[in-house]
XYZ file of C-alpha atoms in Angstrom:
750
model
C -3.241 62.818 81.124
C -5.803 65.577 80.599
C -8.750 64.088 78.687
C -9.055 67.097 76.371
C -5.372 66.912 75.448
C -5.534 63.145 74.990
C -8.475 63.548 72.641
C -6.336 65.727 70.359
C -3.517 63.183 70.027
C -3.465 61.056 66.848
C -4.261 57.446 67.543
C -2.374 54.515 65.976
C -5.395 54.023 63.731
C -5.119 57.672 62.615
C -1.473 57.160 61.719
C -2.040 53.908 59.865
C -4.827 55.501 57.842
C -2.618 58.513 57.093
C 0.347 56.327 56.110
C -1.784 54.242 53.757
C -3.163 57.365 52.112
C 0.343 58.877 51.993
C 1.682 55.825 50.157
C -1.054 56.057 47.536
C -0.684 59.817 47.146
C 3.121 59.728 46.977
C 3.036 57.175 44.156
C 0.388 59.197 42.308
C 2.239 62.504 42.692
C 5.546 60.937 41.653
C 3.963 59.480 38.508
C 2.487 62.826 37.494
C 5.699 64.696 38.408
C 7.687 62.574 35.969
C 5.024 62.772 33.252
C 5.063 66.571 33.502
C 8.765 67.316 33.947
C 10.540 64.490 32.160
C 8.103 63.282 29.507
C 6.170 66.511 28.683
C 3.029 64.342 28.684
C 0.875 65.252 31.708
C -2.484 63.504 32.010
C -3.919 65.814 34.688
C -4.036 69.603 34.933
C -1.745 71.782 37.060
C -4.641 72.448 39.417
C -5.275 68.743 39.961
C -1.563 68.137 40.568
C -1.448 71.043 43.035
C -4.420 69.561 44.910
C -2.701 66.156 45.210
C 0.528 67.785 46.371
C -1.278 69.925 48.950
C -3.025 66.872 50.380
C 0.313 65.048 50.578
C 1.954 67.998 52.334
C -0.999 68.216 54.727
C -0.479 64.599 55.789
C 3.223 65.245 56.329
C 2.445 68.337 58.416
C 0.131 66.226 60.593
C 2.594 63.291 60.777
C 6.155 64.621 60.235
C 7.600 61.088 60.306
C 6.090 60.622 56.827
C 8.231 63.460 55.418
C 11.232 61.439 54.225
C 13.956 62.430 51.766
C 12.375 60.346 48.998
C 8.953 61.986 49.371
C 7.809 63.931 46.257
C 7.342 66.960 48.512
C 11.137 67.164 48.851
C 11.869 66.811 45.132
C 12.435 69.427 42.439
C 11.406 68.860 38.808
C 11.709 65.344 37.426
C 14.270 62.746 36.449
C 16.556 63.516 33.527
C 15.468 62.005 30.214
C 17.823 59.577 28.499
C 17.279 61.429 25.196
C 19.833 64.101 26.169
C 23.185 64.189 27.929
C 23.007 64.953 31.659
C 24.738 68.117 32.932
C 25.248 69.401 36.467
C 24.046 72.872 37.404
C 26.730 74.852 39.202
C 24.067 75.929 41.704
C 20.764 74.033 42.224
C 17.803 75.340 40.253
C 15.078 75.103 42.882
C 11.302 75.168 42.597
C 8.873 77.531 44.364
C 6.374 77.084 47.166
C 2.816 78.093 46.256
C 0.112 80.237 47.831
C -3.470 79.787 46.680
C -5.180 82.347 48.918
C -4.556 85.694 50.569
C -4.316 83.916 53.915
C -1.442 81.752 52.688
C 0.301 84.771 51.167
C -0.098 86.713 54.433
C 1.247 83.784 56.439
C 4.366 83.651 54.242
C 4.880 87.415 54.556
C 4.544 87.264 58.359
C 7.280 84.624 58.566
C 9.515 86.717 56.331
C 9.081 89.981 58.218
C 9.880 88.296 61.522
C 13.427 87.720 60.225
C 13.702 90.589 57.743
C 11.653 93.595 58.875
C 10.841 96.292 56.274
C 11.873 94.060 53.375
C 10.913 95.279 49.885
C 9.092 92.840 47.607
C 9.803 92.273 43.929
C 6.674 91.139 42.056
C 6.798 89.526 38.631
C 4.557 87.426 36.419
C 4.813 83.654 36.706
C 5.294 82.490 33.128
C 3.785 79.108 32.344
C 6.725 77.676 30.409
C 9.771 75.433 30.778
C 12.535 76.375 33.232
C 15.925 76.624 31.522
C 19.423 77.356 32.805
C 21.863 79.269 30.552
C 25.570 79.157 31.334
C 27.920 81.888 30.100
C 31.722 81.929 30.423
C 33.359 85.285 29.720
C 30.123 86.342 28.074
C 29.883 83.364 25.700
C 26.944 80.950 25.852
C 28.421 77.506 26.474
C 25.349 75.574 27.595
C 21.589 75.519 27.822
C 19.974 72.952 30.114
C 16.553 72.027 31.480
C 15.834 72.149 35.212
C 15.813 68.345 35.450
C 15.788 67.342 39.112
C 17.148 70.734 40.171
C 20.756 69.599 40.324
C 21.127 67.712 37.051
C 19.479 68.834 33.833
C 19.371 67.840 30.170
C 21.835 69.436 27.756
C 19.677 71.138 25.109
C 22.277 73.686 23.967
C 21.695 73.323 20.180
C 17.962 73.869 20.673
C 18.422 76.855 22.981
C 20.676 78.490 20.389
C 17.732 78.560 17.948
C 15.719 80.871 20.249
C 16.023 84.382 18.847
C 15.785 86.020 22.307
C 18.850 84.189 23.659
C 22.144 86.007 22.942
C 25.080 83.771 22.029
C 27.404 86.429 23.468
C 26.651 88.986 26.170
C 27.109 92.676 25.385
C 29.497 94.575 27.681
C 28.024 97.460 29.672
C 29.900 100.278 31.369
C 27.851 100.019 34.553
C 27.770 96.213 34.573
C 30.891 94.497 33.164
C 30.296 91.019 31.760
C 31.122 88.523 34.531
C 33.659 85.737 34.219
C 31.028 83.065 34.902
C 27.236 83.336 35.043
C 24.255 81.004 35.316
C 21.062 82.667 34.099
C 17.676 81.202 35.004
C 14.618 81.794 32.865
C 11.487 80.428 31.291
C 11.133 79.304 27.688
C 7.604 79.753 26.396
C 5.480 79.853 23.295
C 3.273 82.910 22.838
C -0.474 82.387 22.762
C -0.504 83.493 19.122
C 2.243 81.046 18.106
C 0.516 78.260 20.036
C -2.802 78.877 18.296
C -1.037 78.842 14.925
C 0.825 75.618 15.748
C -2.378 73.826 16.742
C -4.286 75.348 13.806
C -1.617 74.035 11.418
C -1.817 70.609 13.043
C -5.611 70.649 12.856
C -5.468 71.547 9.157
C -3.014 68.708 8.594
C -5.297 66.346 10.547
C -8.227 67.351 8.355
C -6.119 66.425 5.330
C -5.104 63.127 6.957
C -8.743 62.366 7.882
C -9.862 62.875 4.286
C -6.987 60.682 3.095
C -7.827 58.022 5.682
C -11.418 57.828 4.441
C -10.088 56.974 0.993
C -7.530 54.546 2.472
C -10.304 52.787 4.413
C -12.304 52.269 1.223
C -9.200 50.802 -0.408
C -8.388 48.587 2.583
C -5.103 50.417 3.202
C -3.521 51.194 6.564
C -4.618 54.529 7.972
C -2.222 57.305 8.929
C -2.185 58.422 12.564
C -3.437 61.910 13.372
C -0.973 64.419 14.810
C -1.542 64.950 18.551
C -2.808 68.396 19.513
C -0.839 70.297 22.136
C -2.933 70.847 25.246
C -1.423 74.221 26.134
C 1.481 76.559 25.267
C 3.633 75.121 28.075
C 3.445 71.589 26.678
C 4.053 72.932 23.170
C 7.150 74.822 24.335
C 8.508 71.851 26.281
C 7.918 69.466 23.393
C 9.543 71.890 20.970
C 12.601 72.405 23.162
C 13.141 68.661 23.522
C 13.261 67.944 19.786
C 16.274 65.829 18.817
C 16.606 67.896 15.643
C 17.300 71.548 16.485
C 16.033 72.532 13.017
C 12.574 71.402 14.174
C 12.903 73.511 17.330
C 13.799 76.528 15.192
C 10.406 76.271 13.432
C 8.409 76.558 16.652
C 8.647 80.320 17.451
C 9.945 79.934 21.016
C 10.779 82.869 23.278
C 12.523 83.236 26.628
C 12.352 85.573 29.604
C 15.047 85.432 32.290
C 14.202 85.964 35.953
C 17.312 85.344 38.008
C 20.876 84.162 38.346
C 22.480 81.091 39.862
C 26.207 80.654 40.347
C 28.360 83.627 39.280
C 31.880 85.019 39.438
C 32.584 88.683 38.860
C 29.017 89.835 39.528
C 27.408 90.384 42.905
C 24.287 92.589 42.896
C 22.864 93.957 46.125
C 19.248 93.528 45.014
C 17.272 91.263 42.720
C 16.079 94.351 40.812
C 19.694 95.425 40.277
C 20.395 91.970 38.877
C 17.542 92.422 36.392
C 18.988 95.743 35.259
C 22.353 94.049 34.652
C 20.810 91.142 32.748
C 18.970 93.600 30.504
C 22.131 95.619 29.873
C 23.927 92.468 28.667
C 21.239 91.815 26.068
C 19.315 89.121 27.889
C 15.499 89.048 27.537
C 14.063 90.371 30.801
C 10.433 91.015 31.651
C 8.940 94.500 31.410
C 6.268 93.681 33.996
C 8.228 93.325 37.258
C 7.794 95.868 40.047
C 9.395 96.522 43.450
C 6.921 97.477 46.199
C 7.210 98.205 49.900
C 4.031 96.727 51.390
C 1.936 93.582 51.209
C -1.062 95.678 50.153
C 0.921 96.768 47.095
C 1.715 93.109 46.402
C -2.016 92.348 46.550
C -2.721 95.233 44.153
C -0.172 93.849 41.669
C -1.712 90.368 41.942
C -5.199 91.816 41.391
C -4.125 93.962 38.446
C -2.657 91.061 36.492
C -5.480 88.747 37.427
C -7.682 91.141 35.467
C -5.072 91.586 32.713
C -3.667 88.075 32.505
C -4.540 87.851 28.810
C -2.982 91.203 27.956
C 0.582 89.831 27.965
C 2.120 87.854 25.144
C 2.657 84.640 27.124
C 0.531 82.461 29.374
C 0.755 83.242 33.087
C -0.606 81.196 35.973
C 0.185 83.539 38.828
C 2.605 86.032 40.321
C 5.997 85.365 41.884
C 6.887 87.469 44.936
C 10.542 87.696 45.971
C 12.463 89.574 48.634
C 14.460 92.144 46.678
C 17.521 92.249 48.960
C 20.128 89.582 48.087
C 21.549 89.737 51.631
C 18.068 89.072 53.013
C 17.654 86.183 50.582
C 20.827 84.576 51.916
C 19.727 85.103 55.506
C 16.375 83.406 54.831
C 17.953 80.503 52.890
C 16.146 77.589 51.252
C 14.597 74.211 51.945
C 15.679 71.206 49.911
C 13.246 72.178 47.158
C 12.428 75.887 47.358
C 13.798 79.236 48.565
C 12.164 80.652 51.693
C 12.482 84.195 50.305
C 10.110 83.662 47.374
C 6.612 82.329 46.804
C 4.291 81.865 43.808
C 0.723 83.115 44.178
C -1.327 80.881 41.848
C -4.402 82.157 40.011
C -7.500 79.945 39.697
C -6.916 77.520 36.823
C -8.277 78.281 33.357
C -7.427 74.809 32.139
C -8.367 71.469 33.680
C -8.824 67.840 32.672
C -12.056 65.901 33.015
C -13.969 63.005 31.473
C -15.791 63.462 28.149
C -19.080 61.681 28.873
C -20.669 62.190 25.477
C -20.795 64.341 22.354
C -24.239 65.688 21.445
C -25.410 68.110 18.770
C -27.279 71.394 19.217
C -28.906 73.503 16.503
C -28.452 77.273 16.533
C -30.486 80.193 15.214
C -29.026 79.913 11.692
C -29.590 76.141 11.593
C -25.953 75.291 12.187
C -25.565 71.874 13.833
C -22.784 72.118 16.421
C -21.300 69.177 18.320
C -20.689 69.931 21.968
C -19.030 68.027 24.753
C -20.951 66.713 27.756
C -18.385 66.651 30.555
C -18.060 65.372 34.073
C -18.694 68.678 35.879
C -15.433 70.436 36.703
C -14.550 73.843 38.118
C -12.481 76.060 35.819
C -11.856 79.826 35.730
C -14.067 80.281 38.791
C -17.188 78.507 37.515
C -18.453 74.957 37.114
C -18.346 73.678 33.554
C -20.492 70.794 32.275
C -20.571 71.557 28.542
C -17.973 72.773 26.036
C -17.986 73.578 22.339
C -16.481 71.330 19.663
C -17.364 73.622 16.684
C -18.133 71.053 13.950
C -17.688 67.401 13.001
C -14.367 68.060 11.240
C -12.936 69.727 14.344
C -13.960 66.723 16.474
C -12.083 64.455 14.100
C -9.080 66.768 13.762
C -8.737 67.117 17.534
C -8.779 63.350 17.836
C -11.151 63.259 20.818
C -13.139 60.108 21.564
C -16.225 59.717 23.753
C -14.935 58.489 27.122
C -11.597 60.295 26.773
C -10.019 62.307 29.513
C -9.817 65.726 27.861
C -8.234 69.113 28.453
C -10.862 71.853 28.877
C -9.991 75.529 28.678
C -12.028 78.562 29.706
C -10.337 81.958 29.649
C -12.403 84.599 31.452
C -15.849 84.848 29.850
C -14.889 82.809 26.796
C -17.102 79.784 26.102
C -15.414 76.607 27.428
C -13.579 74.652 24.756
C -12.222 71.130 24.565
C -8.555 71.562 23.615
C -7.762 67.893 22.993
C -7.532 64.401 24.479
C -5.095 63.140 27.097
C -4.025 60.142 25.032
C -1.867 58.688 27.796
C -4.987 58.200 29.954
C -6.884 56.040 27.434
C -8.172 52.626 28.506
C -9.387 51.257 25.163
C -13.062 51.673 26.064
C -13.373 55.023 24.249
C -15.480 55.308 21.081
C -15.583 57.571 18.053
C -18.218 60.293 17.593
C -20.530 59.939 14.585
C -22.268 63.089 13.333
C -26.049 62.540 13.075
C -27.628 62.714 9.632
C -30.802 64.423 10.896
C -31.646 67.466 13.007
C -31.965 66.299 16.631
C -35.041 68.531 17.199
C -37.116 68.355 14.008
C -35.740 65.326 12.137
C -34.917 67.198 8.915
C -31.858 65.887 7.041
C -28.761 67.988 7.792
C -26.727 69.291 4.849
C -24.218 71.983 3.853
C -26.077 75.096 2.717
C -23.487 76.028 0.085
C -20.687 74.366 -1.825
C -17.559 74.014 0.275
C -19.412 74.773 3.520
C -17.860 72.731 6.360
C -20.826 73.169 8.683
C -23.956 71.038 8.400
C -27.221 72.917 8.855
C -30.887 72.159 9.324
C -32.677 73.683 6.287
C -36.043 73.732 8.116
C -35.492 77.352 9.184
C -39.128 78.328 9.725
C -40.459 75.292 11.598
C -37.435 73.859 13.424
C -38.197 74.509 17.111
C -34.505 74.823 17.983
C -33.869 77.527 15.398
C -36.945 79.533 16.374
C -36.102 79.317 20.061
C -32.515 80.447 19.446
C -33.520 83.227 17.035
C -36.055 84.629 19.492
C -33.507 84.501 22.325
C -31.056 86.402 20.120
C -33.672 88.932 18.930
C -34.716 89.804 22.478
C -31.171 89.775 23.860
C -28.840 92.589 24.816
C -27.276 93.141 21.380
C -30.700 93.432 19.701
C -34.029 94.542 21.205
C -32.731 94.186 24.782
C -36.123 93.191 26.235
C -35.743 92.800 29.978
C -37.674 89.771 31.256
C -37.422 87.816 28.024
C -34.514 85.501 28.779
C -33.777 82.054 27.422
C -36.349 80.193 29.540
C -39.062 82.706 28.627
C -38.206 82.318 24.928
C -38.512 78.559 25.341
C -41.893 79.055 27.011
C -43.164 81.174 24.110
C -41.932 78.883 21.329
C -42.041 75.382 22.854
C -44.708 75.303 25.558
C -45.876 72.010 26.974
C -49.283 73.683 27.030
C -51.025 75.031 24.959
C -50.388 72.876 21.898
C -50.095 75.907 19.620
C -47.235 78.151 20.739
C -48.011 81.885 21.099
C -44.893 82.670 19.026
C -44.810 80.726 15.762
C -42.134 82.997 14.321
C -40.504 86.321 15.207
C -43.422 88.225 13.715
C -45.651 87.140 16.638
C -43.479 88.786 19.290
C -45.282 92.122 19.256
C -48.763 90.512 19.273
C -48.367 88.955 22.722
C -51.209 89.514 25.196
C -51.833 88.444 28.767
C -54.436 85.930 27.555
C -51.742 84.242 25.459
C -49.195 84.170 28.319
C -51.234 82.842 31.259
C -51.925 79.268 29.995
C -48.266 78.558 29.206
C -46.503 75.643 30.890
C -42.985 74.799 29.805
C -40.176 72.279 30.220
C -37.165 74.178 31.553
C -34.112 73.927 29.262
C -30.416 74.551 29.773
C -29.420 77.829 28.022
C -26.046 76.409 26.911
C -27.340 73.298 25.187
C -31.104 73.578 24.812
C -31.492 70.227 26.605
C -34.386 69.726 29.045
C -33.557 69.968 32.745
C -34.871 67.305 35.149
C -36.094 67.113 38.726
C -34.378 64.962 41.370
C -36.816 62.176 40.408
C -35.560 62.221 36.818
C -38.742 63.776 35.401
C -38.614 66.812 33.057
C -38.828 70.029 35.062
C -42.174 71.695 34.174
C -43.210 75.182 35.335
C -46.207 77.455 34.831
C -44.140 80.336 33.626
C -46.368 83.426 33.600
C -49.246 82.565 36.001
C -49.232 81.941 39.756
C -51.120 79.152 41.536
C -54.352 81.172 41.365
C -54.024 81.686 37.621
C -53.155 85.372 38.063
C -50.335 87.098 36.157
C -46.896 86.885 37.715
C -44.802 90.027 37.821
C -42.655 88.667 34.989
C -45.699 88.585 32.667
C -46.633 92.210 33.405
C -43.019 93.299 33.024
C -42.596 91.353 29.790
C -45.555 92.937 28.017
C -44.483 96.447 29.074
C -40.950 95.885 27.793
C -42.154 94.372 24.511
C -44.232 97.506 23.932
C -41.206 99.666 24.706
C -39.058 97.663 22.254
C -41.228 98.877 19.345
C -39.229 102.131 19.587
C -35.792 100.436 19.714
C -32.882 101.675 17.559
C -33.003 100.601 13.925
C -29.621 98.824 13.947
C -30.793 96.615 16.813
C -33.874 95.657 14.827
C -31.722 94.751 11.791
C -29.269 92.796 13.917
C -32.140 90.835 15.472
C -33.382 89.482 12.151
C -30.647 86.806 12.164
C -29.637 87.543 8.586
C -26.581 85.415 7.884
C -23.293 87.390 8.066
C -25.101 90.486 9.450
C -23.838 91.325 12.932
C -23.874 94.559 14.959
C -21.213 96.271 12.801
C -22.989 95.709 9.485
C -26.373 96.455 11.078
C -25.127 99.826 12.327
C -23.607 100.645 8.942
C -26.910 99.920 7.173
C -28.935 101.893 9.713
C -26.670 104.934 9.432
C -26.588 104.817 5.623
C -30.307 104.268 4.945
C -32.098 105.253 8.148
C -35.135 103.157 7.161
C -35.736 99.381 7.161
C -37.911 99.531 4.047
C -35.200 101.490 2.208
C -32.630 98.802 3.047
C -34.763 95.997 1.625
C -35.702 98.095 -1.412
C -32.051 98.800 -2.274
C -30.266 96.940 -5.065
C -27.483 94.544 -4.100
C -24.808 96.812 -5.601
C -26.076 99.756 -3.558
C -25.948 97.707 -0.355
C -22.442 96.417 -1.143
C -21.183 99.980 -1.588
C -21.889 100.791 2.076
C -18.695 100.975 4.122
C -18.634 97.935 6.422
C -21.050 95.865 4.308
C -19.552 94.550 1.059
C -20.773 91.956 -1.489
C -21.196 88.930 0.826
C -23.383 90.748 3.342
C -25.288 92.571 0.578
C -26.152 89.246 -1.068
C -27.239 87.797 2.290
C -29.579 90.755 2.921
C -31.233 90.371 -0.488
C -31.521 86.576 -0.115
C -33.126 86.941 3.311
C -35.786 89.353 2.078
C -36.650 87.178 -0.926
C -38.051 84.493 1.415
C -41.856 84.797 1.751
C -42.132 84.122 5.485
C -39.328 86.604 6.223
C -41.342 89.347 4.539
C -44.360 88.237 6.589
C -42.365 88.939 9.779
C -41.741 92.506 8.616
C -45.418 93.017 7.811
C -46.545 91.641 11.192
C -44.181 94.076 12.915
C -45.434 96.949 10.802
C -49.027 96.130 11.745
C -48.043 95.987 15.435
C -46.593 99.508 15.270
C -42.865 98.758 15.300
C -40.869 101.818 14.198
C -38.754 101.123 11.097
C -37.129 104.557 10.781
C -34.037 105.874 12.559
C -34.800 109.208 14.133
C -32.083 111.688 13.109
C -30.040 112.999 16.004
C -31.070 116.614 16.398
C -28.387 119.216 16.997
C -25.509 116.723 16.640
C -22.742 117.819 14.272
C -21.078 115.282 11.975
C -17.691 116.371 13.301
C -15.991 112.950 13.433
C -16.022 112.003 9.755
C -12.860 110.050 8.989
C -12.094 109.485 12.695
C -11.610 105.898 13.970
C -11.934 105.327 17.711
C -11.177 102.294 19.893
C -12.815 102.144 23.341
C -11.319 100.048 26.167
C -12.065 99.767 29.870
C -15.047 101.146 31.814
C -15.676 104.779 30.891
C -17.265 106.873 33.631
C -20.750 108.025 32.691
C -21.003 105.806 29.631
C -21.942 102.278 28.723
C -19.685 100.741 26.054
C -22.541 100.729 23.516
C -23.564 104.270 24.429
C -20.054 105.628 23.931
C -19.743 103.826 20.606
C -23.105 105.148 19.400
C -22.078 108.695 20.360
C -19.074 108.377 18.038
C -21.047 106.852 15.176
C -23.869 109.402 15.263
C -21.211 112.078 14.695
C -19.928 110.276 11.607
C -16.993 108.440 13.237
C -16.114 104.767 13.207
C -15.602 102.482 16.214
C -13.110 99.650 15.844
C -12.419 96.653 18.047
C -8.660 96.626 17.440
C -5.839 99.152 17.605
C -3.674 99.853 14.543
C -1.608 102.682 13.110
C -4.787 103.891 11.391
C -6.592 104.361 14.739
C -7.227 108.056 15.455
C -7.792 107.777 19.232
C -7.977 105.122 21.941
C -10.495 106.089 24.647
C -9.415 104.545 27.956
C -11.565 103.953 31.019
C -10.906 102.008 34.221
C -9.283 98.545 33.939
C -8.220 98.810 30.279
C -6.972 95.711 28.521
C -4.228 95.018 26.017
C -5.592 97.676 23.627
C -4.149 100.362 25.903
C -0.708 98.775 25.818
C -0.853 98.474 22.031
C -1.866 102.141 21.745
C 1.164 103.099 23.826
C 3.399 100.929 21.662
C 2.086 102.428 18.405
C 1.957 106.011 19.718
C -1.812 106.358 19.152
C -3.334 109.362 21.034
C -5.015 108.270 24.271
C -8.116 110.002 25.656
C -9.597 109.773 29.124
C -13.116 110.847 30.097
C -12.437 114.568 29.610
C -10.676 113.991 26.317
C -13.573 111.874 25.070
C -16.042 114.648 25.956
C -13.857 117.114 24.057
C -13.762 114.776 21.040
C -17.553 114.523 20.920
C -18.097 118.229 21.455
C -15.382 119.833 19.348
C -13.867 117.159 17.106
C -10.485 115.537 16.571
C -8.206 118.604 16.545
C -9.533 119.867 19.878
C -9.291 116.374 21.396
C -5.591 116.031 20.531
C -4.839 118.824 22.983
C -6.505 116.728 25.689
C -4.686 113.505 24.762
C -2.578 111.955 27.503
C 1.202 111.919 27.001
C 2.341 108.599 25.583
C 4.519 106.852 28.238
C 8.170 106.268 27.407
């Protein structure tokens, strides 16, 4: 035998190793398959399950003898629960094969086009819900069933009947007569909004139970168990649909979207898309997002579009399903034991994973708020590695029922800060422990307390001297939404407020920012801190990571020091609203800061105004007005203002010359990337002309300005009939006002 060929053949040792790993994997996958499909109690994320399944399939590809009929790779769904009666599907309800990369998608398409050249593709969103089969006889709903194992499902008819989207009787259509018999396949889901409300209600109830349990503990009474939090909308929908009492299901705000048909008599469409048209005509809830395309490049464009817009639809999606549109071609391609060959699911990177909660620590923010956060075993989610996640406050920790050592569900949607959703209770070992909120500030030792009656959050009252608060306030002041000082990032702010050397920091409060000199910068050495948590970073040897931040090895200024001082000088001329926003006045954010700047045009005038005068400003109100007055009444706050004045910081808003106030009474929403404008620049252009900029679309919105890659605001504008402006229309609005802009508004799509 050729030596090169022989070297490529698996040895008996290779096979034995593969078989041993296959046995372990098969048992693991089977356990998780049943937990997910039958029990609605998964203890790992979809992404982790997919990884196990892919490894199992890889072993079976390498050693086909391992691919037996009882392998999980050949199964569909899970076993049928004993809670409901078992029912047979007239036609098997199969699963889908997955693609996780463009290469895998291309490989599937190549196999398809070899047998079916020039096939059109139907693309639709992959809803993350529970697969359900509806059976109609002569247009009457006779049964609703879960997927089960693909052939036998659970009879959940009473619960399905509570879903408002599901018609109990199909409506006859002239073009598509109601068939004699029809199986309709679809996905039952809970909208993101309904899911958030369900968990919020449970969290509120858990807070009540926790308070009651504290009293019960004092009295030596048995404590009531907290309600489990749902990890995601899919689990919430599945749990709701499997309630024994259909009245409970009816309370859960479930919805359904249908995506195909199974067995049928009296209905034989030529194309999948034709089938969707028929289903819609009969009153069934079909998707509005599907699209038939001719090329794989168009499929890729659809996948890319909804990857960017995956949060613009009402339900959770975890990918895109691609099907061959021709029914004849579908039959020619056929199916495996578990999935059709004519369809595939392209899966997006996961936004939700499970990992170990190593610890719960507390950070202190710029307003003194003490926030528990999760220290996690590092895990990749939504395209980035996550090691920390927010837990909001001590009551939320308790209400979510998470324990240190738990396996927890972590969610990160796009750029949103990672959040611990809840524990995976089924994975507990008994070694977990409860989190106890510290009584003192972790950075300055001051006793934590609520700052007002009824305040849930604990805060450090040492606002002036707490190093954490100063560091965070300076980072906020110099950040993008305030002074926007390039070169003064989080590490630089740490260097200025908490240097290892010299002993006296060059910035003792915000007032010192504009007095920085090169002589003050060069001696600074600092312990590098993590921007998410404020915790010190360490070297490989376990020592704190120390750097000379502004000087090189010869003691000369680094470029960052020169750049920093130049940008600090430039920031003395920054817009007034940014200066106000940077003061970290409680309740005062960019919107209120802009309103105050526009109304008064002078920082001194704002602080000289009576509380009633401040409250009368549109966008301010009594709470913010009181906060502004309270802030200025503090001695060291006024000292900051005086230090800035002495340094030459400009406190007056320069009036915009030659700009007409032609947008009074006009409310504009801006979405997408607008050519020639930054988002802030476009918003300021509206405000300087007397208009308002809102973050949400309503019937009161005058115009929605749409750039490239708009989000859900565009769709809502279309739905409400709000005039839509592109780049030219926006220019017309700024130049000539609302009436002229309406002539440039885009036609609202049907």
